[in-house]
Coordinates of C-alpha atoms in Angstrom, one line a residue:
X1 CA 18.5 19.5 1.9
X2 CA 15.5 17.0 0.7
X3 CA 14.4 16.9 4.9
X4 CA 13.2 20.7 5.8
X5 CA 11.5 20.2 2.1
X6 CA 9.6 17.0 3.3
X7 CA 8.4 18.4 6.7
X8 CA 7.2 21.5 4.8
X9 CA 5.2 19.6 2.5
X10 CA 4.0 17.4 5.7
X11 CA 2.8 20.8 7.5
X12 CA 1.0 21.6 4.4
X13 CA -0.5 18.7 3.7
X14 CA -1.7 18.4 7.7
X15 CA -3.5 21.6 7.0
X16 CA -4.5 19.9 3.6
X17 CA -6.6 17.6 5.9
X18 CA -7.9 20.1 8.2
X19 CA -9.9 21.1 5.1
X20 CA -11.1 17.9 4.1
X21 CA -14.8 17.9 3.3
X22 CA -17.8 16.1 5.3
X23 CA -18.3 13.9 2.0
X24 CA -14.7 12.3 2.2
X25 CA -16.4 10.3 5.1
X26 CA -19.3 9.1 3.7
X27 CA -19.1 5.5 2.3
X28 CA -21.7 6.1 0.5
X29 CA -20.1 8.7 -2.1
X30 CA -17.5 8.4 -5.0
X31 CA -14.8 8.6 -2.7
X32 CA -14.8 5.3 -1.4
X33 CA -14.9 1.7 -3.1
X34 CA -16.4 -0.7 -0.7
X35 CA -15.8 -4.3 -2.0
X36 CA -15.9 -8.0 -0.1
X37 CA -16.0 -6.0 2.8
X38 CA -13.2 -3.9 2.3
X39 CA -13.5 0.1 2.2
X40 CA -10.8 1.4 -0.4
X41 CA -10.1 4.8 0.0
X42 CA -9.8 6.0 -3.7
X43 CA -6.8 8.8 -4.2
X44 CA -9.1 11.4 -5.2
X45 CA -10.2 10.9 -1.0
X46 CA -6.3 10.9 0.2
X47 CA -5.5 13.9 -1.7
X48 CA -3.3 12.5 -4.0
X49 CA -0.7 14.3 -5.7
X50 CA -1.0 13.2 -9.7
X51 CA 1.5 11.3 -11.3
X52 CA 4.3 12.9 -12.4
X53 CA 3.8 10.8 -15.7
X54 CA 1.9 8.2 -17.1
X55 CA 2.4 4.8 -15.3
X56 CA 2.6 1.4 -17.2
X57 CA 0.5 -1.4 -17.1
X58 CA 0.9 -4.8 -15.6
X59 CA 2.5 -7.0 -18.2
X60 CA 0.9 -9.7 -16.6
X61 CA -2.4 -10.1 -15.6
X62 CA -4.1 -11.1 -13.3
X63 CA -0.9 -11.3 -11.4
X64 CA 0.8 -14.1 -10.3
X65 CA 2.7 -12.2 -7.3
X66 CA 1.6 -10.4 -4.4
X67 CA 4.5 -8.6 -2.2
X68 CA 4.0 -7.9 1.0
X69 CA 6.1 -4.7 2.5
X70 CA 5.8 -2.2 5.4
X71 CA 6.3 1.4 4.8
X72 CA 9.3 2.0 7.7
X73 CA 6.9 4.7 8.6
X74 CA 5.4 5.7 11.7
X75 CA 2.0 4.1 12.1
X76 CA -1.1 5.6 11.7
X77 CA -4.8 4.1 13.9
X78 CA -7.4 6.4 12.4
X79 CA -8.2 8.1 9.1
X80 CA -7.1 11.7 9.6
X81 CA -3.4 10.4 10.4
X82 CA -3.3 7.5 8.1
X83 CA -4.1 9.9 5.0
X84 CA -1.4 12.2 6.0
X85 CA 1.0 9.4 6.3
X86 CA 0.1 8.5 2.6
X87 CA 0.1 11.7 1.8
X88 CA 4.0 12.0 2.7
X89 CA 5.0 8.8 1.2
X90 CA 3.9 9.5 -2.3
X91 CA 5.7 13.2 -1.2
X92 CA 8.5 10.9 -0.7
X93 CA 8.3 8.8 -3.8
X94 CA 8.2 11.2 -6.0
X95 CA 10.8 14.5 -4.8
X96 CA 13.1 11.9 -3.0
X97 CA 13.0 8.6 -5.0
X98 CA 12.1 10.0 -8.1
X99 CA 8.9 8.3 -9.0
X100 CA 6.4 8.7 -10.7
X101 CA 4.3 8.2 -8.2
X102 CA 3.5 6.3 -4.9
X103 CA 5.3 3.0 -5.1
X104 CA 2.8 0.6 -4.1
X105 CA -0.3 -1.1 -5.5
X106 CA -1.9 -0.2 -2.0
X107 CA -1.5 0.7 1.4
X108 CA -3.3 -0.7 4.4
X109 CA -3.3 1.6 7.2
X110 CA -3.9 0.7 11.2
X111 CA -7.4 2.1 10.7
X112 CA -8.7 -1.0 8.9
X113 CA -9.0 0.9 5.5
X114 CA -7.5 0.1 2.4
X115 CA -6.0 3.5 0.6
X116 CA -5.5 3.1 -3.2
X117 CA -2.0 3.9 -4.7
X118 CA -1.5 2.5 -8.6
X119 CA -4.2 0.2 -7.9
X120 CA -4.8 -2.6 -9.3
X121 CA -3.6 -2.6 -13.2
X122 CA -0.9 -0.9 -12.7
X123 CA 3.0 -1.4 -12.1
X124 CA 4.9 -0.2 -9.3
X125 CA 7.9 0.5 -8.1
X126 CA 7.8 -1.4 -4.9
X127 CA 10.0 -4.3 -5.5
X128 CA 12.7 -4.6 -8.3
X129 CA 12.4 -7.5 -10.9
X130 CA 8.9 -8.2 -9.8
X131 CA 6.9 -4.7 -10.4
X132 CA 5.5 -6.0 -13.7
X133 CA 3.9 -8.8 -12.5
X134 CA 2.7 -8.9 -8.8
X135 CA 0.6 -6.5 -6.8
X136 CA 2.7 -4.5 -4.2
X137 CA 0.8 -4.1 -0.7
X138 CA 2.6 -2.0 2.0
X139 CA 1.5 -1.8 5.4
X140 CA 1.8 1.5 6.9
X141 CA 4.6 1.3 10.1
X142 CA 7.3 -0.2 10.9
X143 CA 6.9 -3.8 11.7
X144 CA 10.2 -4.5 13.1
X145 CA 9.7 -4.7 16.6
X146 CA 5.5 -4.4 17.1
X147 CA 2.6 -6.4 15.1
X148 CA -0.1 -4.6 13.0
X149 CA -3.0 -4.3 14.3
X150 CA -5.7 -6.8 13.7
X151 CA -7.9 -4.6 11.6
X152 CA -4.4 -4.2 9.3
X153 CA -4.1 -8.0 9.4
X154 CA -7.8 -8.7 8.3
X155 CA -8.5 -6.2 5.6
X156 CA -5.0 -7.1 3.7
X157 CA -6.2 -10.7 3.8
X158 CA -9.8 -9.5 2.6
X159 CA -7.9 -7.2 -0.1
X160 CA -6.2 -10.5 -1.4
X161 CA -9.3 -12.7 -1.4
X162 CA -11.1 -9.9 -3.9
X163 CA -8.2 -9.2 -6.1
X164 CA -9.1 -13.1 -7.0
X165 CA -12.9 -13.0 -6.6
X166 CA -12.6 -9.9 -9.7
X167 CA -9.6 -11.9 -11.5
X168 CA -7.1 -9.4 -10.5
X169 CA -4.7 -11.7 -9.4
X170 CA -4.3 -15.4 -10.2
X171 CA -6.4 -18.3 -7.8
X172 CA -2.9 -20.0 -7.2
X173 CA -0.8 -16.7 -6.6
X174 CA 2.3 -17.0 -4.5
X175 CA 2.4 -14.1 -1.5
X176 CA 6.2 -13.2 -0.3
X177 CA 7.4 -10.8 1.6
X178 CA 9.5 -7.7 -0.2
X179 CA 12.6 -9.4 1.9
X180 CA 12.4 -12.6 0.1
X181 CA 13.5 -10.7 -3.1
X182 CA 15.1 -7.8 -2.4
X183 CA 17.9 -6.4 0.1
X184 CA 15.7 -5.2 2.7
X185 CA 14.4 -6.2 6.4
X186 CA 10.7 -4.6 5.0
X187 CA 8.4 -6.4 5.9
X188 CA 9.5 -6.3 9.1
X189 CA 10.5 -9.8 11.4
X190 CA 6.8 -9.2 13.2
X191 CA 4.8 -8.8 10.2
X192 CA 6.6 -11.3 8.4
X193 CA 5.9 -14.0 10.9
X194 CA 2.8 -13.1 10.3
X195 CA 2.4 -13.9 6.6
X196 CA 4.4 -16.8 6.7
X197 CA 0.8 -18.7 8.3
X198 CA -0.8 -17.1 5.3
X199 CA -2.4 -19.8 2.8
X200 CA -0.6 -18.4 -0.3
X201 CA 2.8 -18.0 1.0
X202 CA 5.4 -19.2 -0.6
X203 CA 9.3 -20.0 0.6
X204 CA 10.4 -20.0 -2.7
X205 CA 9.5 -17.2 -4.9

């Protein structure tokens, strides 16, 4: 029943970005946050459905924990198709999962942008037992089998090195991958090989 719902919403939010105004591209507008070299694409820009309630804040800050996940999604190389693929996870979240909102902190997309979910203060609901008090940063695709794409690779490292420059996460903080604490294969064998070489990774969470 939930599946003809979802592809609806996906045809109407594709037409959603058909309409899409000339300022959502310009960096140098309110709808983008560019920081350390990394262009955050604010939810206002994404079209962002708004939270279904209010969400909590971070019990810890800055945060101790940052989670790396992939979305199990198809992946997404330029803005147009990464902003409907954000655009139908939050869908997801919130009529199929029952969130509140979009799960994660943020989401990188193959594009090389950054698009904002709870940001930075707040909790998610990416990864059980550890919302509270890490930052939760999916990748958009599924990782299982192929590598993100370099862009993907760079601006989630840059996104890590300024949520310490502005304090939002702490100078020692341990990076795992989702499958490290949870039941799942997310982040996917290729992208967690990947941030096993990271500086900040940690074997035991």
């Amino acid at each position: 029943m939930e599946s003809p719902s979802l592809m609806f919403k996906a045809v109407i939010l594709f037409i959603g970005i058909i309409m899409t105004t000339a300022n959502d591209l310009d960096p140098g507008n309110d709808f983008e946050k560019k920081s350390e070299d990394v262009r955050i694409i604010k939810r206002v820009a994404w079209g962002a459905q708004p939270a279904t309630d209010s969400p909590r804040h971070l019990k810890v800050q800055p945060a101790p924990y940052a989670i790396i996940s992939h979305t199990a999604t198809q992946s997404c190389y330029n803005k147009a198709k990464c902003i409907l693929n954000v655009r139908v996870i939050q869908t997801f979240h919130i009529e199929a999962k029952g969130w509140l909102d979009v799960g994660y902190n943020f989401l990188v997309g193959g594009d090389g942008n950054v698009y904002e979910g709870r940001g930075w203060d707040m909790a998610g609901a990416h990864t059980h037992n550890y919302n509270n008090r890490s930052i939760g940063i999916a990748f958009v695709g599924d990782f299982s089998y192929k590598s993100p794409t370099k862009e993907q690779i760079a601006v989630a490292e840059k996104l890590l090195e300024s949520g310490v420059k502005s304090n939002k996460l702490v100078k020692d903080y341990k990076l795992i991958g989702q499958r490290q604490v949870v039941h799942t294969q997310s982040p996917g064998d290729k992208l967690f090989a990947i941030i096993r070489a990271w500086e900040h990774f940690t074997s035991n969470p």
